[in-house]
PDB file of C-alpha atoms in Angstrom:
ATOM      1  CA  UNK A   1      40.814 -46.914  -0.067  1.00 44.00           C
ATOM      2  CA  UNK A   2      41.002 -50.757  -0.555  1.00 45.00           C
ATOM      3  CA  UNK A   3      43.605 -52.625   1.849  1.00 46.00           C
ATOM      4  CA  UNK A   4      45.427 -55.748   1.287  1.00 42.00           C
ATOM      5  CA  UNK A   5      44.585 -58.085   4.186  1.00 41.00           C
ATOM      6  CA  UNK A   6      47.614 -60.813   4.818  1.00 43.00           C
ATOM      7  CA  UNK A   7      46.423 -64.216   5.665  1.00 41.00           C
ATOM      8  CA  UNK A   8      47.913 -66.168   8.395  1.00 43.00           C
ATOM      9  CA  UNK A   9      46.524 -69.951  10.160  1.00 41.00           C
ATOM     10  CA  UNK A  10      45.226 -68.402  12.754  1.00 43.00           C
ATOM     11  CA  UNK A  11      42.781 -65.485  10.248  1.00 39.00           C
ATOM     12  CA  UNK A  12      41.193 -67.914   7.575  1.00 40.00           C
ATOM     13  CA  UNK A  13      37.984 -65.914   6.332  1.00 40.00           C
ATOM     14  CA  UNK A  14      35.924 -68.214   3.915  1.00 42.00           C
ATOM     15  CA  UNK A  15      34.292 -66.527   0.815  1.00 44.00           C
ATOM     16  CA  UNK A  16      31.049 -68.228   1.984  1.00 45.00           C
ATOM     17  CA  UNK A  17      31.716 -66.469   5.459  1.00 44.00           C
ATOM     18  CA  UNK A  18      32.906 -63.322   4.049  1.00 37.00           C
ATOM     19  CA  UNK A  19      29.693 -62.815   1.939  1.00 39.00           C
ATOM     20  CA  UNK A  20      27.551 -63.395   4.311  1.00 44.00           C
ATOM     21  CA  UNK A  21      29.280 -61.183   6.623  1.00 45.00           C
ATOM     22  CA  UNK A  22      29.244 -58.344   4.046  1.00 45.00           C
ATOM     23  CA  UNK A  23      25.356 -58.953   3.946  1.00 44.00           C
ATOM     24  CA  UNK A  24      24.720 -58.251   7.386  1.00 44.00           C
ATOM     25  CA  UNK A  25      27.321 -55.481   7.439  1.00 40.00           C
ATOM     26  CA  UNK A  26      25.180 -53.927   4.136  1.00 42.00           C
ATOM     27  CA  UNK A  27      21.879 -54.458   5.795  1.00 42.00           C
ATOM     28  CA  UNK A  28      23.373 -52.734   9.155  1.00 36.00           C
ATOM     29  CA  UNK A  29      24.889 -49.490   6.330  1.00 40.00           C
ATOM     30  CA  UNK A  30      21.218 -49.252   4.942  1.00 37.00           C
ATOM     31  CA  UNK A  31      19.624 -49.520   8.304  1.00 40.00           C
ATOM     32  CA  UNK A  32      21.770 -46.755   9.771  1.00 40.00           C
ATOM     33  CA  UNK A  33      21.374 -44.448   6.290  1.00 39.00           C
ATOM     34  CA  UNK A  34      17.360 -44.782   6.052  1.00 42.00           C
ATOM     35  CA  UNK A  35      15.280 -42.017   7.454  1.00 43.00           C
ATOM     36  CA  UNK A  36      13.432 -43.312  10.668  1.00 51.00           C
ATOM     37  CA  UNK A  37      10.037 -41.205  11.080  1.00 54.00           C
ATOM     38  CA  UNK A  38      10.120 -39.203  14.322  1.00 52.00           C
ATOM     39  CA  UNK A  39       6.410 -39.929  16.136  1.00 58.00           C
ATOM     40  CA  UNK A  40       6.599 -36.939  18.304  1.00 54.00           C
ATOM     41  CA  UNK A  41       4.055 -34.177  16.820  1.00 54.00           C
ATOM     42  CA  UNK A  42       6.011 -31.277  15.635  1.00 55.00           C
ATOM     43  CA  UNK A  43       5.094 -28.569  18.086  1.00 57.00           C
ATOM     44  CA  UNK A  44       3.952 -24.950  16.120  1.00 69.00           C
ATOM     45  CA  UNK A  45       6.404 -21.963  16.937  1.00 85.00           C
ATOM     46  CA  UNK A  46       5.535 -18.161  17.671  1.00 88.00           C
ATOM     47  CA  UNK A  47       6.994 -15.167  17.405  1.00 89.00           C
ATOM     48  CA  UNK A  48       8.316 -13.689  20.289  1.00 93.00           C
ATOM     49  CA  UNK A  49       6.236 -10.631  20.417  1.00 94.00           C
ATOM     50  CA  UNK A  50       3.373 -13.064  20.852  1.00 94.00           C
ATOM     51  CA  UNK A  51       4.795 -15.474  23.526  1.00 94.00           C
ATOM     52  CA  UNK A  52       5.118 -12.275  25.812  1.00 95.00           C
ATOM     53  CA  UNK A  53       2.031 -10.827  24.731  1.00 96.00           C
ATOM     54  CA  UNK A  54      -0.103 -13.790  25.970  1.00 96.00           C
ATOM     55  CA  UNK A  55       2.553 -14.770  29.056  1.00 96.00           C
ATOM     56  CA  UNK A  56       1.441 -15.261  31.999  1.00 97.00           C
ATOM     57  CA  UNK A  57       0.744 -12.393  34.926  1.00 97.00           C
ATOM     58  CA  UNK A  58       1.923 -13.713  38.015  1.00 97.00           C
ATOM     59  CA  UNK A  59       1.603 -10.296  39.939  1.00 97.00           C
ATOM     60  CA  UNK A  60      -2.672 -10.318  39.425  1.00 97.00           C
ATOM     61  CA  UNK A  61      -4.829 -10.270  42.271  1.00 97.00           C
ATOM     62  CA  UNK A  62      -5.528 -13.849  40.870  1.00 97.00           C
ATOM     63  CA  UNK A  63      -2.082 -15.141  38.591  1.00 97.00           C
ATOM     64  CA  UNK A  64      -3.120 -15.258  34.934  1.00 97.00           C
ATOM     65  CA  UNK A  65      -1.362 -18.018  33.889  1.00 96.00           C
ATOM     66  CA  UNK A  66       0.216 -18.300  29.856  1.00 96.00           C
ATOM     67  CA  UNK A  67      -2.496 -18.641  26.942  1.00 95.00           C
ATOM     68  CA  UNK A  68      -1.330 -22.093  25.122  1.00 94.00           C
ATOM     69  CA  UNK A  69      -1.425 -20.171  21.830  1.00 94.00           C
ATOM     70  CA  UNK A  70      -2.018 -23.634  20.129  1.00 92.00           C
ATOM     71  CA  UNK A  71      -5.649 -22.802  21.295  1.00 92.00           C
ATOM     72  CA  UNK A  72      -5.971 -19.582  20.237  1.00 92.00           C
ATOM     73  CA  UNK A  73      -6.728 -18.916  15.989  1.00 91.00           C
ATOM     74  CA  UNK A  74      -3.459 -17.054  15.127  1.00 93.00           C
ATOM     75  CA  UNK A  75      -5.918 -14.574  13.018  1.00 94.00           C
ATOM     76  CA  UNK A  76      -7.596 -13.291  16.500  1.00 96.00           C
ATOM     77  CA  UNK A  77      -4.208 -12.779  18.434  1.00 97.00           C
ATOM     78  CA  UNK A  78      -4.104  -8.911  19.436  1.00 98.00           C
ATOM     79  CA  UNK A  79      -2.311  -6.656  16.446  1.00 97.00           C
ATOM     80  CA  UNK A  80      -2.699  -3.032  14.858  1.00 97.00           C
ATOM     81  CA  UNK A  81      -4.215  -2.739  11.808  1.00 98.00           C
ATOM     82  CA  UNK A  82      -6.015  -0.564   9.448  1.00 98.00           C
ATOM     83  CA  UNK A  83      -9.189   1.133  10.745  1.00 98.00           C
ATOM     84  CA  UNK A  84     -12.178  -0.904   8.701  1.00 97.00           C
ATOM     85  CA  UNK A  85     -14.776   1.149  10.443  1.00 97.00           C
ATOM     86  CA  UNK A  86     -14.562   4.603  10.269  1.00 96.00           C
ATOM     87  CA  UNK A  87     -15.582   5.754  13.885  1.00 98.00           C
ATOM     88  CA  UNK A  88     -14.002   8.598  15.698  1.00 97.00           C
ATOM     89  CA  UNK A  89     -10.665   7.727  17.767  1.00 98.00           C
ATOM     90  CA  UNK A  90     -10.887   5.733  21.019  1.00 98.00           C
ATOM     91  CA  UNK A  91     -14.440   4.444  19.990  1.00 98.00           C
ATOM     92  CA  UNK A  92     -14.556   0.183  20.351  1.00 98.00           C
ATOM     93  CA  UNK A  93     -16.050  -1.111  17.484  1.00 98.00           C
ATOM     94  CA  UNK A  94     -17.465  -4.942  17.786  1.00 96.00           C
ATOM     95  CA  UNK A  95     -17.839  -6.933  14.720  1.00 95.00           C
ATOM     96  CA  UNK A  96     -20.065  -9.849  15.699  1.00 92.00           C
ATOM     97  CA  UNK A  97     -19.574 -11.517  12.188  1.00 92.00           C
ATOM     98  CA  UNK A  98     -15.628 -11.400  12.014  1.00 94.00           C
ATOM     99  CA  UNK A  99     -15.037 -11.765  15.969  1.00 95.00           C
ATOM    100  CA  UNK A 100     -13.381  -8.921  16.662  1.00 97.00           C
ATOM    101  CA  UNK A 101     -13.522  -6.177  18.305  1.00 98.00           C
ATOM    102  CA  UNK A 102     -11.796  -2.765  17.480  1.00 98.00           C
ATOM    103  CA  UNK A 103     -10.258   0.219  19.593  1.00 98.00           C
ATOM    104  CA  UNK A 104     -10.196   2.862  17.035  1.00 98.00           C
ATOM    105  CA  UNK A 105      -6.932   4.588  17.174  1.00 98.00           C
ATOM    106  CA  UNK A 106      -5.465   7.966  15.318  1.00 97.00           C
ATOM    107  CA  UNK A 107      -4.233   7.824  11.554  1.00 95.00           C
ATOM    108  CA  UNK A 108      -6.568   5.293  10.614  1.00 97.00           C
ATOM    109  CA  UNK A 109      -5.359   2.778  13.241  1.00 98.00           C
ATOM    110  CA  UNK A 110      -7.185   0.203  15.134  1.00 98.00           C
ATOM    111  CA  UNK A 111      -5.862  -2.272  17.569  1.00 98.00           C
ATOM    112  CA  UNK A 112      -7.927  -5.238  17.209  1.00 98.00           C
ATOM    113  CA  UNK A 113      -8.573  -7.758  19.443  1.00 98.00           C
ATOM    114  CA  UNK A 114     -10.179 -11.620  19.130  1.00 97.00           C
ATOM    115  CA  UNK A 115     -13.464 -11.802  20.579  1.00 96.00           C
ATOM    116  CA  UNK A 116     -16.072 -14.451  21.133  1.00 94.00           C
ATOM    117  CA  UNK A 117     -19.722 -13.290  20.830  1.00 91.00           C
ATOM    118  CA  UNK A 118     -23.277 -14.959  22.301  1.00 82.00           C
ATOM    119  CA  UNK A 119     -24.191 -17.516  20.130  1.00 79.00           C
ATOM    120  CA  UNK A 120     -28.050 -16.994  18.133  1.00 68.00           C
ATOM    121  CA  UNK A 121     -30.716 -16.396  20.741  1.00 60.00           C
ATOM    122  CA  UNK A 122     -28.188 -13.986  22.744  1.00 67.00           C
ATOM    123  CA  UNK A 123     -26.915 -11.417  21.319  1.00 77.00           C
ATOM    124  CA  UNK A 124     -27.046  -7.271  21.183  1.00 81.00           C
ATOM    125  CA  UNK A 125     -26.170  -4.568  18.879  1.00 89.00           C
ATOM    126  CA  UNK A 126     -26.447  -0.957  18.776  1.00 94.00           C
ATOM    127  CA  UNK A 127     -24.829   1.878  19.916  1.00 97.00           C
ATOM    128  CA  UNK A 128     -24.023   2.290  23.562  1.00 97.00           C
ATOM    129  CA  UNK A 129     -21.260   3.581  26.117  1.00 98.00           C
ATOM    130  CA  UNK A 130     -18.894   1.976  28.790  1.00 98.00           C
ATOM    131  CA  UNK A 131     -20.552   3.177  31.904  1.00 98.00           C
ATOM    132  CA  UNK A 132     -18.440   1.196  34.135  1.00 97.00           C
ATOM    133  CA  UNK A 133     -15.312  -0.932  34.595  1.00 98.00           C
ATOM    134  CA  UNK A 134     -14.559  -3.724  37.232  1.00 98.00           C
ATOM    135  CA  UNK A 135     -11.366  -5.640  37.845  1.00 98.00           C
ATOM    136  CA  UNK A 136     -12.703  -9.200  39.033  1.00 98.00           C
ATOM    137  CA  UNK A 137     -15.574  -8.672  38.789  1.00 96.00           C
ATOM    138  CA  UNK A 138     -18.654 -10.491  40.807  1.00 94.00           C
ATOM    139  CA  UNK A 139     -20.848 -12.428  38.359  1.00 85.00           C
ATOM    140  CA  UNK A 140     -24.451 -11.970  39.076  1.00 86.00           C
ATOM    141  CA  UNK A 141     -26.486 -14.172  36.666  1.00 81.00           C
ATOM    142  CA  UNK A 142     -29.761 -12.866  35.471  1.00 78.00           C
ATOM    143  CA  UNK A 143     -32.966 -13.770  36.650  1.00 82.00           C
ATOM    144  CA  UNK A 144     -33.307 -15.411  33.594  1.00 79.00           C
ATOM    145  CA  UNK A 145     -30.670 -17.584  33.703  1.00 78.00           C
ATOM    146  CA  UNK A 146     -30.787 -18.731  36.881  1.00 81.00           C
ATOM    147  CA  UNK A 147     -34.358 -20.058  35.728  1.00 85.00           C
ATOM    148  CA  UNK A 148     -32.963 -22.027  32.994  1.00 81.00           C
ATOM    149  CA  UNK A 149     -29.246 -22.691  33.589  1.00 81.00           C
ATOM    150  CA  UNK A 150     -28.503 -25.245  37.274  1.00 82.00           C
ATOM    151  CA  UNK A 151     -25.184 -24.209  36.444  1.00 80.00           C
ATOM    152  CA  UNK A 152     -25.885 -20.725  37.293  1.00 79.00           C
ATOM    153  CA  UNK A 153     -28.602 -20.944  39.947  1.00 83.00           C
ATOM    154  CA  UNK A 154     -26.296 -21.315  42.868  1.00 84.00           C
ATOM    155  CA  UNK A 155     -24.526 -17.664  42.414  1.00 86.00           C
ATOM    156  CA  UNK A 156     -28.103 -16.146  42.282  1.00 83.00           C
ATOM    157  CA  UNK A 157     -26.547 -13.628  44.425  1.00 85.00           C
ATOM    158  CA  UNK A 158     -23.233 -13.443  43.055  1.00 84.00           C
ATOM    159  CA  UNK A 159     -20.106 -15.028  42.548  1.00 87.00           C
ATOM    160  CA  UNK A 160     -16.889 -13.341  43.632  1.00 93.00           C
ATOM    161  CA  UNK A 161     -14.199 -12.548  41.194  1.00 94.00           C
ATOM    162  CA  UNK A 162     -11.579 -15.354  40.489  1.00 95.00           C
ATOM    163  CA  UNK A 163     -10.147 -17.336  37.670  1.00 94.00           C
ATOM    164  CA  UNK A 164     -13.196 -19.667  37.750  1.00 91.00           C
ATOM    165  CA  UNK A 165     -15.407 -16.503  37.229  1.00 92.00           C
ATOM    166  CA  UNK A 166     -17.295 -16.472  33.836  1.00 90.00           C
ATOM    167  CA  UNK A 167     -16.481 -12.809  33.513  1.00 94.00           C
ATOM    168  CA  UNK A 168     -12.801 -13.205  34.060  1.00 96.00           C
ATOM    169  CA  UNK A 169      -9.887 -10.468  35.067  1.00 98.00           C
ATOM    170  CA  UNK A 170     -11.764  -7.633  34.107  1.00 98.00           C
ATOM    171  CA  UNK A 171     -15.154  -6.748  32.786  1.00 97.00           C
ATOM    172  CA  UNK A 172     -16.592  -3.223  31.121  1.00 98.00           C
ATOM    173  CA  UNK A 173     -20.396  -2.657  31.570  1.00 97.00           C
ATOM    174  CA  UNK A 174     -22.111  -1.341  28.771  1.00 96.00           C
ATOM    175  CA  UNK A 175     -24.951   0.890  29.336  1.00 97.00           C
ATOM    176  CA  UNK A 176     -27.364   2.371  26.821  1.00 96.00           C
ATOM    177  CA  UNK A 177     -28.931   5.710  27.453  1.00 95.00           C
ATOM    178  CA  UNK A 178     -28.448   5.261  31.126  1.00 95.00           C
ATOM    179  CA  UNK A 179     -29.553   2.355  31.813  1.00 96.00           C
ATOM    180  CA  UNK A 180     -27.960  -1.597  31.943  1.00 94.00           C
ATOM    181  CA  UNK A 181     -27.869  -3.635  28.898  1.00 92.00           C
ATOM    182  CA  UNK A 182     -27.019  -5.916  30.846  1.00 88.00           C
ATOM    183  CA  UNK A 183     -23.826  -6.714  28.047  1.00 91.00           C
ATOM    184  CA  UNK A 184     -20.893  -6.908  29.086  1.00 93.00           C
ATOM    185  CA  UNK A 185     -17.145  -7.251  27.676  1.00 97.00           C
ATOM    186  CA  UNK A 186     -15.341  -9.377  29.595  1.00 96.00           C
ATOM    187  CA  UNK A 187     -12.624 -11.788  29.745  1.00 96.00           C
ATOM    188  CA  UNK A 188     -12.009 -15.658  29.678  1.00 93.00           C
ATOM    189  CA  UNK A 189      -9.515 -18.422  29.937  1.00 87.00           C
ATOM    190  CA  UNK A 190     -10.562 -20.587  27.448  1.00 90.00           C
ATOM    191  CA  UNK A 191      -8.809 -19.302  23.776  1.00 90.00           C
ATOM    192  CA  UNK A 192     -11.061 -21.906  21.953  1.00 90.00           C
ATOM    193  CA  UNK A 193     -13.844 -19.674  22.549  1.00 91.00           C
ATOM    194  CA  UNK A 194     -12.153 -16.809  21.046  1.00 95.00           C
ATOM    195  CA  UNK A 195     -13.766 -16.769  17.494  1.00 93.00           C
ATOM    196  CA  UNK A 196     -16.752 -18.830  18.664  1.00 91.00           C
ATOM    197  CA  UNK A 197     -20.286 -17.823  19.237  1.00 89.00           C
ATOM    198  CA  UNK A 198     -20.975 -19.756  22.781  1.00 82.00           C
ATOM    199  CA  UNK A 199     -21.636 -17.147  25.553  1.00 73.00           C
ATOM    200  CA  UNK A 200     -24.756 -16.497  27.014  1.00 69.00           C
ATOM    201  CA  UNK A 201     -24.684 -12.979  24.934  1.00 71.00           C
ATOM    202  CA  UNK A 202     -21.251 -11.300  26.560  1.00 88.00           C
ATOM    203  CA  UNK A 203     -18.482 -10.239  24.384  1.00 95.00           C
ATOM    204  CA  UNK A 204     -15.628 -11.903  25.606  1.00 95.00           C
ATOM    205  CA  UNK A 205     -12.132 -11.730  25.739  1.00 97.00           C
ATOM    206  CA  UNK A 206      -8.806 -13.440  26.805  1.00 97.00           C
ATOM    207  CA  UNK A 207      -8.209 -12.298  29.813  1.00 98.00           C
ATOM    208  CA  UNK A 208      -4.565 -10.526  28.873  1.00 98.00           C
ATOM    209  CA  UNK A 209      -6.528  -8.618  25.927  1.00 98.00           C
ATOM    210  CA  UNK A 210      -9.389  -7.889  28.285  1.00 98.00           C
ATOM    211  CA  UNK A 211      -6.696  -6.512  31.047  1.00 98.00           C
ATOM    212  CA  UNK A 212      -5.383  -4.731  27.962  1.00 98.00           C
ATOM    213  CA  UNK A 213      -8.149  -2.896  26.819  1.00 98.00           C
ATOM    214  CA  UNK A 214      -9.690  -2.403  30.434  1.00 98.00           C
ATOM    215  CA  UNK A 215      -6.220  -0.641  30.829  1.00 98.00           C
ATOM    216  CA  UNK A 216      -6.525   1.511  27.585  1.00 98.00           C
ATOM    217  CA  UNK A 217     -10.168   3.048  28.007  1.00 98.00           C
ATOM    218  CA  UNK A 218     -11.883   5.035  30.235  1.00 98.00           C
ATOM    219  CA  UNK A 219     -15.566   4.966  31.432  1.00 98.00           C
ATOM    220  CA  UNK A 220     -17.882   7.108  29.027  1.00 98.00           C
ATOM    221  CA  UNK A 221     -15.941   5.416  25.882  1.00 98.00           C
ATOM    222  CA  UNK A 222     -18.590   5.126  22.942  1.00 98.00           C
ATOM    223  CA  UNK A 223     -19.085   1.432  21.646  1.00 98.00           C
ATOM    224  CA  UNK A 224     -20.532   0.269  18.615  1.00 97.00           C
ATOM    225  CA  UNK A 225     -21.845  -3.242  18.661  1.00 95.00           C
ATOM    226  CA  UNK A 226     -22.785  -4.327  14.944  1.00 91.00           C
TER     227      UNK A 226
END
């Protein structure tokens, strides 16, 4: 409401005064209504389920830390869904083209995990078995690989298990009428591969899916690699 200001000699406002101080008081109103952008990127939020699913594992042989989800495609985080393949329960299905890999579950389940896959030059199908399972793992390189990859060439004779390993927390060896295909699924700490095709041929895995599935099958499981 308006209110009647009394003038006395000592509070003379001029109109000239009192306009211009009602411009700078205006400009101030404005200034405090407008929206000011805020430059700090709004950060993506997860559910819950997710956060823990992908936390990290302090109590490893080597501590897991967290997967920054931001890095991982929300599409290739671990989930049930409908069976697409039609194999017999507790077979692992690997679907090179989607990037993802399947353990076949009863009533037409599947739990399906994000998986990166060896990129054109490197890669396996066909129908095989887990033969064996490691918990980290030593990486051996192939001969082959030694011979083209420096990177490689100094763990000729193996490099023990660690967070730095290329085969990660856990690895299952996949062996095809007895013998080594040398394949392997394994895990990884680097969620931008997940959906990629950049290994040397491996199936790989974050390491708290691989530690998952290393947990939830047993050696002689089937595997179909398509």
């Amino acid at each position: 409401m308006a209110q009647t200001l009394k003038t006395s000699p000592a509070l003379v406002v001029s109109r000239r005064g009192f306009l211009a101080g009602g411009a700078s008081f205006g400009a101030l109103a404005l200034a405090g209504c407008a929206t000011v952008p805020d430059p700090r990127p709004i950060e993506p939020t997860f559910d819950r389920a997710y956060v823990e699913m992908y936390a990290a594992l302090p109590y490893e042989k080597f501590p897991v830390p967290a997967v920054d989800l931001r890095r991982l495609k929300p599409s290739h985080f671990r989930q049930y869904v409908a069976d697409p393949t039609g194999e017999r329960p507790g077979t692992i299905v690997v679907d090179t083209a989607a990037r993802y890999l399947y353990l076949v579950q009863e009533r037409g389940q599947a739990l399906r995990y994000g998986v990166g896959i060896g990129r054109e030059g490197f890669t396996w199908s066909g129908r095989a078995e887990i033969a064996r399972k490691a918990q980290w793992p030593t990486w051996t390189p192939p001969p082959e690989m030694v011979a083209r990859d420096p990177v490689a060439a100094p763990w000729a004779n193996g490099m023990p298990g660690g967070l730095d390993n290329p085969l990660g927390a856990r690895a299952l060896y996949i062996f095809q009428n007895g013998r080594d295909t040398i394949y392997r699924l394994h895990g990884t700490n680097d969620p931008s591969t997940i959906g990629e095709a950049v290994s040397s041929g491996c199936v790989r895995l974050i390491n708290q899916d691989i530690i998952d599935l290393h947990a939830r099958v047993p050696v002689g499981t089937p595997i179909l690699v398509m």
